[in-house]
Tab-separated table of C-alpha atoms in Angstrom:
chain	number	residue	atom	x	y	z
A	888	UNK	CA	30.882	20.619	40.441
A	889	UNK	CA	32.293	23.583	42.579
A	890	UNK	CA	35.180	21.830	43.717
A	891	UNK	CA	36.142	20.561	39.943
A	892	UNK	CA	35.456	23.870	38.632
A	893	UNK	CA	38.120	25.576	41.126
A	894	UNK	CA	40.313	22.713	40.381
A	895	UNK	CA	40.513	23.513	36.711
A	896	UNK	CA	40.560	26.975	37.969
A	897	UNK	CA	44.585	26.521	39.988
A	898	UNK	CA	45.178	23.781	37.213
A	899	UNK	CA	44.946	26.714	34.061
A	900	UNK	CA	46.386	29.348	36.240
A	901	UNK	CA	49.794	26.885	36.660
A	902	UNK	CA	49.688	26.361	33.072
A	903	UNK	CA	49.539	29.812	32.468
A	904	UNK	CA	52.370	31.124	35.036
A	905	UNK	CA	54.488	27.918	33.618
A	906	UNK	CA	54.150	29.400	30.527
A	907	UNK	CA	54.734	33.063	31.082
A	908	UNK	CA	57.919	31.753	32.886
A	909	UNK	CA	59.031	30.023	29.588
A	910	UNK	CA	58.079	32.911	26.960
A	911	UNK	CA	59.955	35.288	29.724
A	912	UNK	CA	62.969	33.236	30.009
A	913	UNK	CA	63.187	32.874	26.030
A	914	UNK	CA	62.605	36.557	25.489
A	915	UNK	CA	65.167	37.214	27.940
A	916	UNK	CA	67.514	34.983	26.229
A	917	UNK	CA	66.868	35.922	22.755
A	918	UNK	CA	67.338	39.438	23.885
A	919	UNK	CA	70.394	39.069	25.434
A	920	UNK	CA	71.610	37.117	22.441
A	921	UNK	CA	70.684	40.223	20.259
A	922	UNK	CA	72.771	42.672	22.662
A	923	UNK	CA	75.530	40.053	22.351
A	924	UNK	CA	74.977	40.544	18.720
A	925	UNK	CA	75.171	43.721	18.440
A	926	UNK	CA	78.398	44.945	20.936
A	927	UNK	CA	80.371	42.196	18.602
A	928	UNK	CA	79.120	44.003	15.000
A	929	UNK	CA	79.879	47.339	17.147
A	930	UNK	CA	83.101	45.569	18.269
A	931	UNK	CA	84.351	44.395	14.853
A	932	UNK	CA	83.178	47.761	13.587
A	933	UNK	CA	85.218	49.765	15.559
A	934	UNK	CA	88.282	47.589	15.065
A	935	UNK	CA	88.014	48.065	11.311
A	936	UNK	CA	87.641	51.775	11.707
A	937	UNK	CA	90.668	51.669	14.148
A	938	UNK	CA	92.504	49.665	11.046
A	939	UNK	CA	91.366	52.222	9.002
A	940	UNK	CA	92.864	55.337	10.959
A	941	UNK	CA	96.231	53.074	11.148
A	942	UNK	CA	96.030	53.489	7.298
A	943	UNK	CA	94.964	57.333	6.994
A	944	UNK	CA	97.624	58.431	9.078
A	945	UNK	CA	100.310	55.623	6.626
A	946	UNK	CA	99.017	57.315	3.890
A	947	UNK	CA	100.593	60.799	5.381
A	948	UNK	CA	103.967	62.152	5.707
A	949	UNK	CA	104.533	61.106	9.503
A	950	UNK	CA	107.086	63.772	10.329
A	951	UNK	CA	104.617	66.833	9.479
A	952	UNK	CA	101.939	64.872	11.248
A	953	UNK	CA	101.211	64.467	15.090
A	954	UNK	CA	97.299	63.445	15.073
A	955	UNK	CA	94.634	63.158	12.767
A	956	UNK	CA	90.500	62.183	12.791
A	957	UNK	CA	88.542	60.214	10.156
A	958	UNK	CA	84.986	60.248	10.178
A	959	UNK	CA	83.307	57.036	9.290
A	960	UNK	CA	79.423	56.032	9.353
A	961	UNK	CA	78.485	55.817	13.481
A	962	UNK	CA	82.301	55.567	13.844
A	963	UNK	CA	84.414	58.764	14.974
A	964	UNK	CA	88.255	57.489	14.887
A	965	UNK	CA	91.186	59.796	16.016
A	966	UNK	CA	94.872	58.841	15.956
A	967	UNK	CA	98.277	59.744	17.626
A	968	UNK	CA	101.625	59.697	15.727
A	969	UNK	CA	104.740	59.934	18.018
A	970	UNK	CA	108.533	59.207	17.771
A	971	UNK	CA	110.626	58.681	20.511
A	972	UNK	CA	114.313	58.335	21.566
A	973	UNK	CA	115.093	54.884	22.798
A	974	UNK	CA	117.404	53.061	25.154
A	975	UNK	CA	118.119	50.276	23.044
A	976	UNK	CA	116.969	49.618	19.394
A	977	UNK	CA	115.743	45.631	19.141
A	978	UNK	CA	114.307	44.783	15.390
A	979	UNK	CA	111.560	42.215	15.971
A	980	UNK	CA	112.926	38.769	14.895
A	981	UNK	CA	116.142	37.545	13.795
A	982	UNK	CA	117.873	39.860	10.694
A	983	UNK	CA	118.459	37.728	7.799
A	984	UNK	CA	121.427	37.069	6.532
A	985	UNK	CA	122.881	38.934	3.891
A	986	UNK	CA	119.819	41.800	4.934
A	987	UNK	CA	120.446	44.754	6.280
A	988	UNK	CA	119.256	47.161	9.064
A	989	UNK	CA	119.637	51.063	9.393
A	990	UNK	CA	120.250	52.931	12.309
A	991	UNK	CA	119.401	56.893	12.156
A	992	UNK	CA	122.088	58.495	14.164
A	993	UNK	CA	121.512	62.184	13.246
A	994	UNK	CA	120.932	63.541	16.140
A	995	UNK	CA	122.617	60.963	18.507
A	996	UNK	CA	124.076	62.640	21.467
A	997	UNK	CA	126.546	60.188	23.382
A	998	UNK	CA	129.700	58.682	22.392
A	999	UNK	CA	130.334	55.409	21.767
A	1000	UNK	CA	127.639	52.529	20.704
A	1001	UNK	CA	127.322	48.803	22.322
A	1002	UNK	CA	126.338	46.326	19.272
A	1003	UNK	CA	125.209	42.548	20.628
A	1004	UNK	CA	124.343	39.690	18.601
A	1005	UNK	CA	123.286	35.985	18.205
A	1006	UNK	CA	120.928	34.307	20.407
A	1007	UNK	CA	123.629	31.921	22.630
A	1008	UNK	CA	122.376	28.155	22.266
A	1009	UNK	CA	120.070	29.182	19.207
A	1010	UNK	CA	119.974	26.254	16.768
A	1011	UNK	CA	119.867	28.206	14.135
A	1012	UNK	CA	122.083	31.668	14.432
A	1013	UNK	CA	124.727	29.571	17.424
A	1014	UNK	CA	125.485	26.174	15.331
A	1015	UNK	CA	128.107	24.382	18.363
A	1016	UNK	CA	131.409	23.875	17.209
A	1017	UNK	CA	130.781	25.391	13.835
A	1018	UNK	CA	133.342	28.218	12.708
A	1019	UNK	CA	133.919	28.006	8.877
A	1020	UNK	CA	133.193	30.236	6.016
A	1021	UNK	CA	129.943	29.693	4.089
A	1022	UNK	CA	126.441	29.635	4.828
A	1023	UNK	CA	125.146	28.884	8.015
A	1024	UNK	CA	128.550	27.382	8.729
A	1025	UNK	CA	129.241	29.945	11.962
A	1026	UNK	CA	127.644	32.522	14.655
A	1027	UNK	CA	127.320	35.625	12.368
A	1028	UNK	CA	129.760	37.430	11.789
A	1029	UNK	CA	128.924	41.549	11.614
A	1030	UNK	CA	129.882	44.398	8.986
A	1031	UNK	CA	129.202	48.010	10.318
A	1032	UNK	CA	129.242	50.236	7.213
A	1033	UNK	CA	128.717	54.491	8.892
A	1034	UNK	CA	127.510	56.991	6.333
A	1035	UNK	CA	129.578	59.818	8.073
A	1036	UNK	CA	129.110	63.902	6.667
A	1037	UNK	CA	131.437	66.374	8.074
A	1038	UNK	CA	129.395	69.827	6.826
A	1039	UNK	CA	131.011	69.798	3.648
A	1040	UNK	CA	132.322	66.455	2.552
A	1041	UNK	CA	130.159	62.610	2.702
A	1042	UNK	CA	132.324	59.711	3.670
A	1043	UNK	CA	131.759	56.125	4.464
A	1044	UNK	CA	133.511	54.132	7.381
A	1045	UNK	CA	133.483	50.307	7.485
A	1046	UNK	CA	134.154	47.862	10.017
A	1047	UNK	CA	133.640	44.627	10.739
A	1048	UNK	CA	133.759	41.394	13.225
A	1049	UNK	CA	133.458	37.546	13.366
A	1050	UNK	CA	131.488	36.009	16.161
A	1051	UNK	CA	133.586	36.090	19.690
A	1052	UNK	CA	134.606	32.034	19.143
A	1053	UNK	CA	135.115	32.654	15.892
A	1054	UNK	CA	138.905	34.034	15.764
A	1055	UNK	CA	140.442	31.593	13.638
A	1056	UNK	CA	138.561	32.857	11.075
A	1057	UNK	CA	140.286	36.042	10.916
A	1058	UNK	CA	143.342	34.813	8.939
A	1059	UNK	CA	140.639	33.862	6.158
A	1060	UNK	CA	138.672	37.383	6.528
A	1061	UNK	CA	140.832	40.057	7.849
A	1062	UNK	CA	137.573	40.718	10.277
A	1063	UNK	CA	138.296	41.612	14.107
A	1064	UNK	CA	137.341	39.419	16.868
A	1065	UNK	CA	134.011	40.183	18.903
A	1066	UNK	CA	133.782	40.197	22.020
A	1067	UNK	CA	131.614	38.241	24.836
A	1068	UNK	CA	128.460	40.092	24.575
A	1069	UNK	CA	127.636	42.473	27.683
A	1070	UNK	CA	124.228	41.066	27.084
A	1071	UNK	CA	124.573	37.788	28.124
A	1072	UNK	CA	121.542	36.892	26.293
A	1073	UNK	CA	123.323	37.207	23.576
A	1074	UNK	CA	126.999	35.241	21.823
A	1075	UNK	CA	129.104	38.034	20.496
A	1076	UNK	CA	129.241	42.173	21.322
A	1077	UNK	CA	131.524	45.471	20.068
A	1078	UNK	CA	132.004	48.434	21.541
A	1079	UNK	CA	132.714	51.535	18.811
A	1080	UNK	CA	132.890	55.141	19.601
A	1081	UNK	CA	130.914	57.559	17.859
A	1082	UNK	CA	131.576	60.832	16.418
A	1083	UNK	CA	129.446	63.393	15.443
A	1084	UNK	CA	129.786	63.170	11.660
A	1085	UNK	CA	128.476	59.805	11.677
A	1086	UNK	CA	124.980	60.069	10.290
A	1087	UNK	CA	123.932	56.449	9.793
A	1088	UNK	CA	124.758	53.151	10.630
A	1089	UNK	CA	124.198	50.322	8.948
A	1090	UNK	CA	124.483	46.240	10.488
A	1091	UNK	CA	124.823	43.459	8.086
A	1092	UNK	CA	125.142	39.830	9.347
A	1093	UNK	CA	127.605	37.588	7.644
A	1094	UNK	CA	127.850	33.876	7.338
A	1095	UNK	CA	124.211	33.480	9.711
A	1096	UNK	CA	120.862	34.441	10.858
A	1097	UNK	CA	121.657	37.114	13.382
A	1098	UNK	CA	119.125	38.855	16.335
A	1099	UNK	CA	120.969	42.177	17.219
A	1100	UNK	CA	120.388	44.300	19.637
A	1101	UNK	CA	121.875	48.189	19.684
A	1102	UNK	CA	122.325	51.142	22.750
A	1103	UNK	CA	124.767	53.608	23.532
A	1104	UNK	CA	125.866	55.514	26.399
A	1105	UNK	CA	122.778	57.842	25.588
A	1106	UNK	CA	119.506	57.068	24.200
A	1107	UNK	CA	119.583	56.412	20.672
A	1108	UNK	CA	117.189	58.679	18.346
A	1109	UNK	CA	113.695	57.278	17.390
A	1110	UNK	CA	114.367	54.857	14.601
A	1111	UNK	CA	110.498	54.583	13.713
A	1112	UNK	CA	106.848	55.939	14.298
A	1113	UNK	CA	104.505	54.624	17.078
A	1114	UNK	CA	100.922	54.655	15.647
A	1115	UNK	CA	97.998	54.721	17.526
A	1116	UNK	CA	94.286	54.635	16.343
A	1117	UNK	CA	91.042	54.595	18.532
A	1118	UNK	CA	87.927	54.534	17.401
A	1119	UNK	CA	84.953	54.992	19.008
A	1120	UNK	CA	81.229	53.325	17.779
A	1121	UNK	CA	77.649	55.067	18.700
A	1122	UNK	CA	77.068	52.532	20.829
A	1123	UNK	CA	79.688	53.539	23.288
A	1124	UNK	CA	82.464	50.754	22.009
A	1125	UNK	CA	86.016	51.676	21.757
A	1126	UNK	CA	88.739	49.854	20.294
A	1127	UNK	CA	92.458	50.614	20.054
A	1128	UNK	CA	95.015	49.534	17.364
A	1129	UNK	CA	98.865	50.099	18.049
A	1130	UNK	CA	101.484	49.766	15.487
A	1131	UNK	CA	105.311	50.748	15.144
A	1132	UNK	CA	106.493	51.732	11.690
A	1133	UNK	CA	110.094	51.705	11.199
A	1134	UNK	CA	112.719	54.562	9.566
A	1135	UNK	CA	112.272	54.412	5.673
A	1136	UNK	CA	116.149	52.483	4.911
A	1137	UNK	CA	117.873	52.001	1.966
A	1138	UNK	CA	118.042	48.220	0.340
A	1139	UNK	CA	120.952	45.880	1.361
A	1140	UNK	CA	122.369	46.526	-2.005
A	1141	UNK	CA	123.116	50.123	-1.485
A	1142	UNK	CA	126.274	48.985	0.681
A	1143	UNK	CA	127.797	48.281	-2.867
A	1144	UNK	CA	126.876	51.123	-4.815
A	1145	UNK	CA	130.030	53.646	-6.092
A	1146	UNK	CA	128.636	56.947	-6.108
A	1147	UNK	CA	130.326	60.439	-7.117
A	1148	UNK	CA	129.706	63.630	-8.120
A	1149	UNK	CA	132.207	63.630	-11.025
A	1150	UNK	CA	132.467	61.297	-13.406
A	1151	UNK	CA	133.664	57.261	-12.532
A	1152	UNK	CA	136.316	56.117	-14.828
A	1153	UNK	CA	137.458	52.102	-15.073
C-alpha cells in the first residue's frame, strides 16, 4: 500500500510539473504576443504622428520656418525643415511631355549650366531610328525659356534643341542640334552660359517623354525643402518620415502668356 501510495505520489507530482511547464510556456507566449502587440500599435502610432508633423510643418510657410513640435496623445513629434544647394538637380521620373519644370536660379553663382536628357535605349523617351515631328515620333527635343531681370527691366530669353540624332529636323523647326550628352547615361546634352540676370529657368520637352538631369560649374541653389519628422511614443518607439517638397512653379501654360504693364493692343 506504501509503495502504491508513493507511486501515485511521483505520478501527480509529473503531472503537475508537466503542467506548470505548459501554463508557463503559454503565458510566456501569450505575453510575448502582447509585447509584440503593443511595439506595432506604438509603431504604427508613431508613424502616423511622424505623418502628421510632415503635414504641420506643409501647412507653414517653409522659408520663415526651420523646426517645429506637435504634441499629440503619448506622442511628442519634432521636425526639421532645411534647403540646400545642390550639385545636380534630378526630378524623380521622366518629365512629361508638353510639362514643364522650373529651375530657381536667383542666387546661382557659376557661369554656365550643363542640361542632359533622354534615357539612351529607353523604349519609351529613345524610339531607334525615329526622328519625325509629332508625338512620340523622336528623342525629345528641349525648349529653355530664362525669366531674366536686370534691376530695372524683366525680359525673357528662349532657346531651344532637338535630340543630338535628330538634326534633320532642324530644317522643319529652326531648333539647334544637341549634343552627345556628357552624361553618358543619358542621349542628348547643351551647354549654355549663364548670366546674372537670369532668374529662372524653365525646361520643356518636345515631341517625347524626357528624364533631365541639370548642374553647373557651381552648385545650383536649393530647388525644394527637405522635410523631416520624428516622433517619439511613451513607450520608447521612434519613427522617422523624410520627404522633399519641391519650389512652388508656375503651370506649363505660363510659357505662353503676353504680359505688360501698359496696355496690349491687336
Amino acid at each position: 500500500m506504501s509503495k502504491n501510495a508513493g507511486q501515485i505520489a511521483v505520478f501527480v507530482l509529473l503531472l503537475t510539473l508537466l503542467g506548470l511547464t505548459v501554463g508557463l510556456s503559454v503565458t510566456s507566449r501569450t505575453l510575448q504576443d502582447l509585447k509584440q502587440t503593443a511595439v506595432s500599435d506604438q509603431s504604427s502610432r508613431a508613424f502616423t504622428a511622424a505623418e502628421a508633423g510632415i503635414e504641420d510643418a506643409l501647412s507653414k510657410d517653409l522659408n520663415s520656418i526651420a523646426s517645429g513640435t506637435l504634441s499629440l496623445p503619448n506622442t511628442n513629434v519634432t521636425y526639421t525643415v532645411s534647403r540646400s544647394p545642390v550639385a545636380a538637380y534630378t526630378p524623380d521620373g521622366a518629365v512629361a511631355k508638353d510639362d514643364v519644370i522650373e529651375i530657381d536660379l536667383r542666387t546661382y553663382t557659376g557661369n554656365s549650366l550643363t542640361i542632359n536628357w533622354t534615357k539612351k535605349n529607353d523604349p519609351r523617351e529613345d524610339p531607334q531610328n525615329l526622328c519625325n515631328e509629332g508625338s512620340f515620333q523622336a528623342p525629345a527635343a528641349l525648349m529653355l525659356t530664362f525669366y531674366t531681370f536686370d534691376g530695372s527691366n524683366y525680359g525673357v530669353k528662349k532657346l531651344a534643341y532637338n535630340a543630338s540624332r535628330c538634326g534633320s529636323l532642324g530644317a522643319l523647326n529652326n531648333f539647334d542640334t544637341a549634343n552627345s550628352a556628357a552624361n553618358t547615361a543619358y542621349l542628348s546634352g547643351a551647354n549654355v552660359a549663364y548670366t546674372g540676370d537670369i532668374k529662372v529657368m524653365r525646361i520643356r520637352p518636345i515631341y517625347n517623354d524626357a528624364s533631365i538631369t541639370v548642374s553647373g560649374n557651381a552648385n545650383l541653389p536649393a530647388q525644394g525643402y527637405t522635410i523631416k519628422s520624428t516622433a517619439q511614443t511613451t513607450g520608447q518607439v521612434s519613427r522617422a518620415v523624410e520627404v522633399t517638397r519641391t519650389n512652388v512653379a508656375l503651370p506649363p501654360f505660363f510659357d505662353y502668356v503676353l504680359y505688360t504693364g501698359g496696355n496690349l493692343s491687336q
